[in-house]
Amino acid sequence: MNYRDHLLVILMEESAEVTQTCSKALRFGFKDGYPGSGTTNLDDLRTELSQLMAVVNMLEEDLTSDYSDEDSALYDTHDAKRKKEKVNKYLERSRANGRLS
């Protein structure tokens, strides 16, 4: 396994931790947290997203050795905008179907 492969594995693990934290926030709320941890689910989500983005940044830095800065960027504002539009479209569909309050 090389450095890039290792980063990809860590990225997968961090993504799973974000998923788990989202699940806890849905089940128990953002203000709740794991008993005795001293943190809320919102704190934990912030931490997990920050750790995920740190690995994304490391992967981008590594990719610059093989690709131009533009090609190695893993965040695209146009893709993000399209995703937001798609999410809003389907939120409205869910609302119209009575599944979203």
Tab-separated table of N, CA and C in Angstrom, residues 1-87:
chain	number	residue	atom	x	y	z
A	1	MET	N	0.855	-1.171	0.000
A	1	MET	CA	0.000	0.000	0.000
A	1	MET	C	0.900	1.232	0.000
A	2	ASN	N	0.589	2.164	-0.862
A	2	ASN	CA	1.374	3.395	-0.885
A	2	ASN	C	0.655	4.498	-0.097
A	3	TYR	N	1.274	5.655	-0.050
A	3	TYR	CA	0.748	6.782	0.725
A	3	TYR	C	-0.660	7.165	0.271
A	4	ARG	N	-0.873	7.252	-1.033
A	4	ARG	CA	-2.189	7.640	-1.561
A	4	ARG	C	-3.247	6.600	-1.200
A	5	ASP	N	-2.898	5.334	-1.327
A	5	ASP	CA	-3.828	4.270	-0.939
A	5	ASP	C	-4.201	4.402	0.534
A	6	HIS	N	-3.204	4.676	1.356
A	6	HIS	CA	-3.428	4.836	2.791
A	6	HIS	C	-4.389	5.994	3.052
A	7	LEU	N	-4.187	7.105	2.356
A	7	LEU	CA	-5.092	8.245	2.517
A	7	LEU	C	-6.516	7.884	2.106
A	8	LEU	N	-6.659	7.104	1.052
A	8	LEU	CA	-7.998	6.696	0.617
A	8	LEU	C	-8.687	5.827	1.664
A	9	VAL	N	-7.934	4.942	2.310
A	9	VAL	CA	-8.509	4.120	3.378
A	9	VAL	C	-8.940	5.011	4.540
A	10	ILE	N	-8.099	5.955	4.917
A	10	ILE	CA	-8.457	6.868	6.005
A	10	ILE	C	-9.680	7.692	5.619
A	11	LEU	N	-9.763	8.119	4.369
A	11	LEU	CA	-10.925	8.871	3.901
A	11	LEU	C	-12.201	8.035	4.040
A	12	MET	N	-12.124	6.760	3.702
A	12	MET	CA	-13.279	5.871	3.875
A	12	MET	C	-13.663	5.774	5.352
A	13	GLU	N	-12.666	5.606	6.220
A	13	GLU	CA	-12.937	5.482	7.647
A	13	GLU	C	-13.562	6.757	8.197
A	14	GLU	N	-13.022	7.897	7.811
A	14	GLU	CA	-13.571	9.173	8.289
A	14	GLU	C	-14.991	9.378	7.777
A	15	SER	N	-15.253	8.963	6.544
A	15	SER	CA	-16.613	9.067	5.996
A	15	SER	C	-17.585	8.226	6.819
A	16	ALA	N	-17.153	7.048	7.223
A	16	ALA	CA	-17.990	6.180	8.055
A	16	ALA	C	-18.244	6.814	9.418
A	17	GLU	N	-17.249	7.501	9.962
A	17	GLU	CA	-17.426	8.162	11.250
A	17	GLU	C	-18.403	9.330	11.136
A	18	VAL	N	-18.388	10.045	10.023
A	18	VAL	CA	-19.381	11.102	9.793
A	18	VAL	C	-20.773	10.478	9.736
A	19	THR	N	-20.894	9.358	9.042
A	19	THR	CA	-22.178	8.665	8.943
A	19	THR	C	-22.689	8.270	10.322
A	20	GLN	N	-21.821	7.706	11.140
A	20	GLN	CA	-22.212	7.281	12.479
A	20	GLN	C	-22.641	8.474	13.330
A	21	THR	N	-21.925	9.574	13.238
A	21	THR	CA	-22.250	10.763	14.016
A	21	THR	C	-23.587	11.353	13.575
A	22	CYS	N	-23.861	11.343	12.273
A	22	CYS	CA	-25.162	11.812	11.772
A	22	CYS	C	-26.286	10.944	12.326
A	23	SER	N	-26.066	9.646	12.372
A	23	SER	CA	-27.062	8.727	12.903
A	23	SER	C	-27.363	9.038	14.366
A	24	LYS	N	-26.334	9.296	15.146
A	24	LYS	CA	-26.533	9.627	16.561
A	24	LYS	C	-27.280	10.946	16.718
A	25	ALA	N	-26.963	11.920	15.879
A	25	ALA	CA	-27.661	13.207	15.943
A	25	ALA	C	-29.140	13.028	15.593
A	26	LEU	N	-29.436	12.178	14.626
A	26	LEU	CA	-30.833	11.914	14.272
A	26	LEU	C	-31.571	11.203	15.401
A	27	ARG	N	-30.914	10.243	16.027
A	27	ARG	CA	-31.571	9.465	17.076
A	27	ARG	C	-31.723	10.235	18.374
A	28	PHE	N	-30.713	11.020	18.738
A	28	PHE	CA	-30.699	11.622	20.062
A	28	PHE	C	-30.710	13.147	20.063
A	29	GLY	N	-30.535	13.771	18.908
A	29	GLY	CA	-30.521	15.231	18.816
A	29	GLY	C	-29.106	15.783	18.866
A	30	PHE	N	-28.962	17.007	18.378
A	30	PHE	CA	-27.649	17.648	18.342
A	30	PHE	C	-27.132	18.016	19.732
A	31	LYS	N	-28.035	18.336	20.657
A	31	LYS	CA	-27.599	18.801	21.981
A	31	LYS	C	-27.177	17.661	22.899
A	32	ASP	N	-27.603	16.443	22.582
A	32	ASP	CA	-27.233	15.279	23.378
A	32	ASP	C	-25.833	14.828	22.979
A	33	GLY	N	-25.256	13.957	23.765
A	33	GLY	CA	-23.947	13.412	23.443
A	33	GLY	C	-23.736	12.105	24.173
A	34	TYR	N	-22.648	11.443	23.849
A	34	TYR	CA	-22.337	10.182	24.514
A	34	TYR	C	-22.104	10.463	25.994
A	35	PRO	N	-22.795	9.736	26.881
A	35	PRO	CA	-22.663	10.000	28.317
A	35	PRO	C	-21.205	9.988	28.785
A	36	GLY	N	-20.839	11.037	29.475
A	36	GLY	CA	-19.493	11.144	30.022
A	36	GLY	C	-18.460	11.701	29.068
A	37	SER	N	-18.836	11.934	27.815
A	37	SER	CA	-17.848	12.415	26.839
A	37	SER	C	-17.571	13.905	26.980
A	38	GLY	N	-18.550	14.644	27.493
A	38	GLY	CA	-18.374	16.091	27.610
A	38	GLY	C	-18.576	16.831	26.300
A	39	THR	N	-19.000	16.119	25.257
A	39	THR	CA	-19.258	16.760	23.969
A	39	THR	C	-20.677	16.441	23.516
A	40	THR	N	-21.220	17.320	22.686
A	40	THR	CA	-22.538	17.080	22.110
A	40	THR	C	-22.383	16.397	20.754
A	41	ASN	N	-23.489	15.926	20.235
A	41	ASN	CA	-23.457	15.335	18.894
A	41	ASN	C	-23.077	16.378	17.847
A	42	LEU	N	-23.449	17.645	18.079
A	42	LEU	CA	-23.022	18.707	17.167
A	42	LEU	C	-21.510	18.892	17.235
A	43	ASP	N	-20.955	18.885	18.452
A	43	ASP	CA	-19.490	18.963	18.598
A	43	ASP	C	-18.817	17.809	17.854
A	44	ASP	N	-19.368	16.615	18.042
A	44	ASP	CA	-18.780	15.427	17.414
A	44	ASP	C	-18.873	15.497	15.889
A	45	LEU	N	-19.997	16.009	15.377
A	45	LEU	CA	-20.139	16.142	13.928
A	45	LEU	C	-19.122	17.139	13.383
A	46	ARG	N	-18.961	18.239	14.082
A	46	ARG	CA	-17.970	19.244	13.666
A	46	ARG	C	-16.567	18.632	13.634
A	47	THR	N	-16.233	17.878	14.657
A	47	THR	CA	-14.922	17.229	14.724
A	47	THR	C	-14.736	16.243	13.576
A	48	GLU	N	-15.735	15.397	13.357
A	48	GLU	CA	-15.616	14.378	12.305
A	48	GLU	C	-15.531	15.006	10.921
A	49	LEU	N	-16.318	16.059	10.672
A	49	LEU	CA	-16.239	16.739	9.377
A	49	LEU	C	-14.887	17.419	9.194
A	50	SER	N	-14.353	17.991	10.266
A	50	SER	CA	-13.030	18.626	10.191
A	50	SER	C	-11.954	17.597	9.888
A	51	GLN	N	-12.054	16.432	10.529
A	51	GLN	CA	-11.080	15.375	10.269
A	51	GLN	C	-11.209	14.846	8.847
A	52	LEU	N	-12.434	14.710	8.366
A	52	LEU	CA	-12.652	14.281	6.984
A	52	LEU	C	-12.032	15.278	6.014
A	53	MET	N	-12.269	16.565	6.233
A	53	MET	CA	-11.732	17.590	5.338
A	53	MET	C	-10.206	17.650	5.411
A	54	ALA	N	-9.643	17.359	6.571
A	54	ALA	CA	-8.182	17.327	6.686
A	54	ALA	C	-7.600	16.253	5.770
A	55	VAL	N	-8.240	15.094	5.744
A	55	VAL	CA	-7.761	14.012	4.882
A	55	VAL	C	-7.995	14.367	3.412
A	56	VAL	N	-9.122	15.002	3.104
A	56	VAL	CA	-9.368	15.468	1.730
A	56	VAL	C	-8.246	16.411	1.305
A	57	ASN	N	-7.888	17.332	2.185
A	57	ASN	CA	-6.801	18.272	1.873
A	57	ASN	C	-5.475	17.546	1.656
A	58	MET	N	-5.194	16.551	2.486
A	58	MET	CA	-3.960	15.781	2.322
A	58	MET	C	-3.950	15.051	0.986
A	59	LEU	N	-5.091	14.498	0.605
A	59	LEU	CA	-5.186	13.797	-0.672
A	59	LEU	C	-5.004	14.770	-1.835
A	60	GLU	N	-5.614	15.944	-1.738
A	60	GLU	CA	-5.420	16.961	-2.779
A	60	GLU	C	-3.947	17.331	-2.917
A	61	GLU	N	-3.281	17.521	-1.783
A	61	GLU	CA	-1.850	17.856	-1.814
A	61	GLU	C	-1.049	16.751	-2.495
A	62	ASP	N	-1.391	15.503	-2.189
A	62	ASP	CA	-0.676	14.388	-2.803
A	62	ASP	C	-0.952	14.310	-4.302
A	63	LEU	N	-2.162	14.583	-4.703
A	63	LEU	CA	-2.526	14.501	-6.122
A	63	LEU	C	-1.820	15.552	-6.970
A	64	THR	N	-1.392	16.649	-6.354
A	64	THR	CA	-0.707	17.694	-7.136
A	64	THR	C	0.614	17.198	-7.706
A	65	SER	N	1.142	16.104	-7.169
A	65	SER	CA	2.384	15.559	-7.726
A	65	SER	C	2.156	14.914	-9.094
A	66	ASP	N	0.922	14.512	-9.383
A	66	ASP	CA	0.602	13.856	-10.655
A	66	ASP	C	-0.325	14.668	-11.552
A	67	TYR	N	-0.990	15.658	-10.984
A	67	TYR	CA	-1.990	16.425	-11.730
A	67	TYR	C	-1.772	17.914	-11.485
A	68	SER	N	-2.343	18.722	-12.349
A	68	SER	CA	-2.270	20.171	-12.143
A	68	SER	C	-3.095	20.535	-10.912
A	69	ASP	N	-2.880	21.729	-10.390
A	69	ASP	CA	-3.647	22.176	-9.227
A	69	ASP	C	-5.145	22.105	-9.499
A	70	GLU	N	-5.530	22.499	-10.704
A	70	GLU	CA	-6.953	22.484	-11.053
A	70	GLU	C	-7.491	21.060	-11.095
A	71	ASP	N	-6.745	20.142	-11.677
A	71	ASP	CA	-7.201	18.757	-11.791
A	71	ASP	C	-7.147	18.005	-10.464
A	72	SER	N	-6.295	18.442	-9.540
A	72	SER	CA	-6.174	17.740	-8.263
A	72	SER	C	-7.185	18.227	-7.232
A	73	ALA	N	-7.903	19.309	-7.534
A	73	ALA	CA	-8.895	19.832	-6.590
A	73	ALA	C	-10.039	18.831	-6.440
A	74	LEU	N	-10.367	18.506	-5.200
A	74	LEU	CA	-11.423	17.536	-4.941
A	74	LEU	C	-12.752	18.199	-4.608
A	75	TYR	N	-12.779	19.527	-4.586
A	75	TYR	CA	-14.030	20.262	-4.359
A	75	TYR	C	-14.289	21.120	-5.576
A	76	ASP	N	-15.475	21.011	-6.113
A	76	ASP	CA	-15.854	21.783	-7.288
A	76	ASP	C	-17.116	22.574	-6.950
A	77	THR	N	-17.046	23.896	-7.027
A	77	THR	CA	-18.186	24.732	-6.645
A	77	THR	C	-19.402	24.484	-7.533
A	78	HIS	N	-19.176	24.181	-8.796
A	78	HIS	CA	-20.309	23.909	-9.695
A	78	HIS	C	-20.996	22.596	-9.317
A	79	ASP	N	-20.212	21.571	-8.998
A	79	ASP	CA	-20.802	20.304	-8.546
A	79	ASP	C	-21.571	20.509	-7.245
A	80	ALA	N	-21.006	21.303	-6.345
A	80	ALA	CA	-21.664	21.568	-5.067
A	80	ALA	C	-22.982	22.310	-5.279
A	81	LYS	N	-22.975	23.286	-6.168
A	81	LYS	CA	-24.200	24.042	-6.456
A	81	LYS	C	-25.270	23.123	-7.040
A	82	ARG	N	-24.885	22.269	-7.976
A	82	ARG	CA	-25.841	21.326	-8.568
A	82	ARG	C	-26.412	20.373	-7.509
A	83	LYS	N	-25.570	19.940	-6.590
A	83	LYS	CA	-26.042	19.038	-5.532
A	83	LYS	C	-27.050	19.747	-4.636
A	84	LYS	N	-26.771	20.986	-4.270
A	84	LYS	CA	-27.710	21.747	-3.436
A	84	LYS	C	-29.055	21.892	-4.140
A	85	GLU	N	-29.022	22.183	-5.434
A	85	GLU	CA	-30.259	22.313	-6.207
A	85	GLU	C	-31.029	20.994	-6.230
A	86	LYS	N	-30.318	19.899	-6.396
A	86	LYS	CA	-30.955	18.581	-6.429
A	86	LYS	C	-31.570	18.234	-5.074
A	87	VAL	N	-30.841	18.512	-4.002
A	87	VAL	CA	-31.365	18.249	-2.657
A	87	VAL	C	-32.634	19.057	-2.431
